[in-house]
Structures are given as C-alpha cells and as structure tokens.
Coordinates of C-alpha atoms in Angstrom, one line a residue:
M1 CA 53.0 122.5 -78.6
G2 CA 52.6 122.5 -82.4
L3 CA 50.2 120.7 -84.7
P4 CA 50.5 116.9 -84.7
G5 CA 51.9 115.2 -87.9
E6 CA 48.5 114.1 -89.1
C7 CA 47.2 117.7 -89.0
V8 CA 50.3 118.9 -90.9
R9 CA 49.8 116.3 -93.6
A10 CA 46.1 117.2 -93.9
G11 CA 47.1 120.9 -94.2
Q12 CA 49.6 120.1 -96.9
D13 CA 47.0 118.0 -98.7
L14 CA 44.6 120.9 -98.5
A15 CA 47.2 123.2 -99.9
C16 CA 47.9 120.8 -102.8
A17 CA 44.1 120.6 -103.6
L18 CA 43.8 124.4 -103.5
H19 CA 46.8 124.8 -105.8
G20 CA 45.4 122.1 -108.1
M21 CA 42.2 124.1 -108.4
G22 CA 44.1 127.2 -109.4
R23 CA 43.8 128.8 -106.0
S24 CA 47.5 129.5 -105.4
A25 CA 46.9 132.4 -103.0
A26 CA 44.7 130.3 -100.8
A27 CA 47.3 127.5 -100.9
E28 CA 50.0 130.0 -100.0
R29 CA 48.0 131.1 -96.9
Q30 CA 47.4 127.5 -95.8
L31 CA 51.2 126.7 -96.1
M32 CA 52.2 129.9 -94.3
K33 CA 49.7 129.0 -91.5
L34 CA 51.3 125.6 -91.2
L35 CA 54.7 127.1 -90.9
S36 CA 53.6 129.5 -88.1
E37 CA 51.5 126.9 -86.1
T38 CA 53.8 123.9 -86.3
D39 CA 56.7 123.0 -84.0
W40 CA 58.8 121.4 -86.7
A41 CA 61.3 120.0 -84.2
E42 CA 58.6 117.6 -83.1
L43 CA 57.9 116.2 -86.6
A44 CA 59.8 114.1 -89.0
P45 CA 62.0 116.3 -91.2
A46 CA 60.1 115.2 -94.4
H47 CA 57.0 117.1 -93.2
G48 CA 59.0 120.3 -93.0
F49 CA 60.8 119.7 -96.2
Q50 CA 57.6 119.0 -98.1
N51 CA 56.0 122.1 -96.7
L52 CA 58.8 124.3 -97.9
L53 CA 59.0 122.7 -101.3
K54 CA 55.2 123.0 -101.8
L55 CA 55.4 126.7 -100.8
A56 CA 58.1 127.3 -103.3
E57 CA 56.0 125.6 -106.0
V58 CA 52.9 127.7 -105.1
L59 CA 54.8 130.9 -105.1
Q60 CA 56.4 130.1 -108.4
A61 CA 53.0 129.4 -109.9
Q62 CA 52.0 133.0 -108.8
G63 CA 55.0 134.4 -110.6
K64 CA 56.8 135.2 -107.3
N65 CA 60.0 133.6 -108.5
A66 CA 62.4 135.6 -106.2
V67 CA 60.4 134.6 -103.1
A68 CA 59.9 131.1 -104.4
R69 CA 63.7 130.8 -104.8
E70 CA 64.2 131.9 -101.1
W71 CA 61.8 129.1 -99.9
L72 CA 63.5 126.6 -102.2
D73 CA 66.8 127.6 -100.8
R74 CA 65.4 127.0 -97.3
S75 CA 64.2 123.5 -98.3
D76 CA 67.7 122.8 -99.6
T77 CA 69.2 124.0 -96.3
L78 CA 66.9 121.7 -94.4
A79 CA 67.7 118.9 -96.7
G80 CA 71.4 119.5 -96.1
A81 CA 71.0 119.6 -92.4
E82 CA 68.8 116.6 -92.2
V83 CA 70.6 114.3 -94.7
P84 CA 70.4 111.1 -92.8
A85 CA 66.7 111.6 -91.8
L86 CA 65.7 112.7 -95.3
A87 CA 68.0 110.5 -97.5
E88 CA 65.2 108.1 -98.5
H89 CA 62.7 110.9 -99.1
L90 CA 65.2 113.0 -101.2
A91 CA 66.0 110.0 -103.3
R92 CA 62.4 109.5 -104.5
H93 CA 62.1 110.3 -108.2
H94 CA 59.1 112.7 -107.8
V95 CA 61.1 114.7 -105.2
V96 CA 64.2 114.9 -107.3
S97 CA 62.1 115.9 -110.4
K98 CA 60.1 118.5 -108.5
R99 CA 63.3 120.1 -107.0
H100 CA 65.0 120.2 -110.4
R101 CA 61.9 121.6 -112.2
L102 CA 61.5 124.3 -109.5
R103 CA 65.2 125.2 -109.7
L104 CA 64.9 125.7 -113.4
L105 CA 61.7 127.7 -113.2
V106 CA 62.8 130.1 -110.4
A107 CA 66.2 130.7 -112.1
H108 CA 64.5 132.6 -114.9
S109 CA 63.4 135.6 -112.9

C-alpha cells in the first residue's frame, strides 16, 4: 500500500517550498521519494501528474534540461492516458502556462 493522497499532497507542498527557497536538490529528492513510495494507481491522476510536472520544473531549475524533458514527456504521457480524469485539471490556466513554459525552457538544451 502506498502513501495516502493527503501525504502525497503534503510531500508535494514540501517540495514546492524547498524549491522556492532555492533548495532544488532537496526538492528533487523529496519528489523522487514520493515517486518511489506511492501507489499511483490508488490516487487521483492529478496527484501523479503534478508530481511529474513539479519534478520536471525542479530539474530544469538545476540545469538538467535533458532529464527534465524526460519527466515532462512522462507527464504528457500520463495526461494523454488519463484525459477524462485530468481534463479539468489540464484546462486550468496555471497548468497550461507551466507546461508551455517548461516545454520552452527544456527545448533549449
């Protein structure tokens, strides 16, 4: 059994806070820990999508554009596979903007 949704969200919030403080490596470790300890099949697809998108953002901030692009591609794959469940989430302006911005940033590596 994986982490419950509330724990995943708290872990994502911690990663966001670490990233905001300029501690991208710590944020990356937190997100990778969530990926390894969570049974994503038990959670809403938006949790997994947000984790992958945040990981791509953190890696890009560290200058790891090639790896960030791989995680961004994984988030796109999940979004494509879970279109009905993620449709509302994917339509949110901040999600659209973040995906577009990350695509532009990681394309220049």
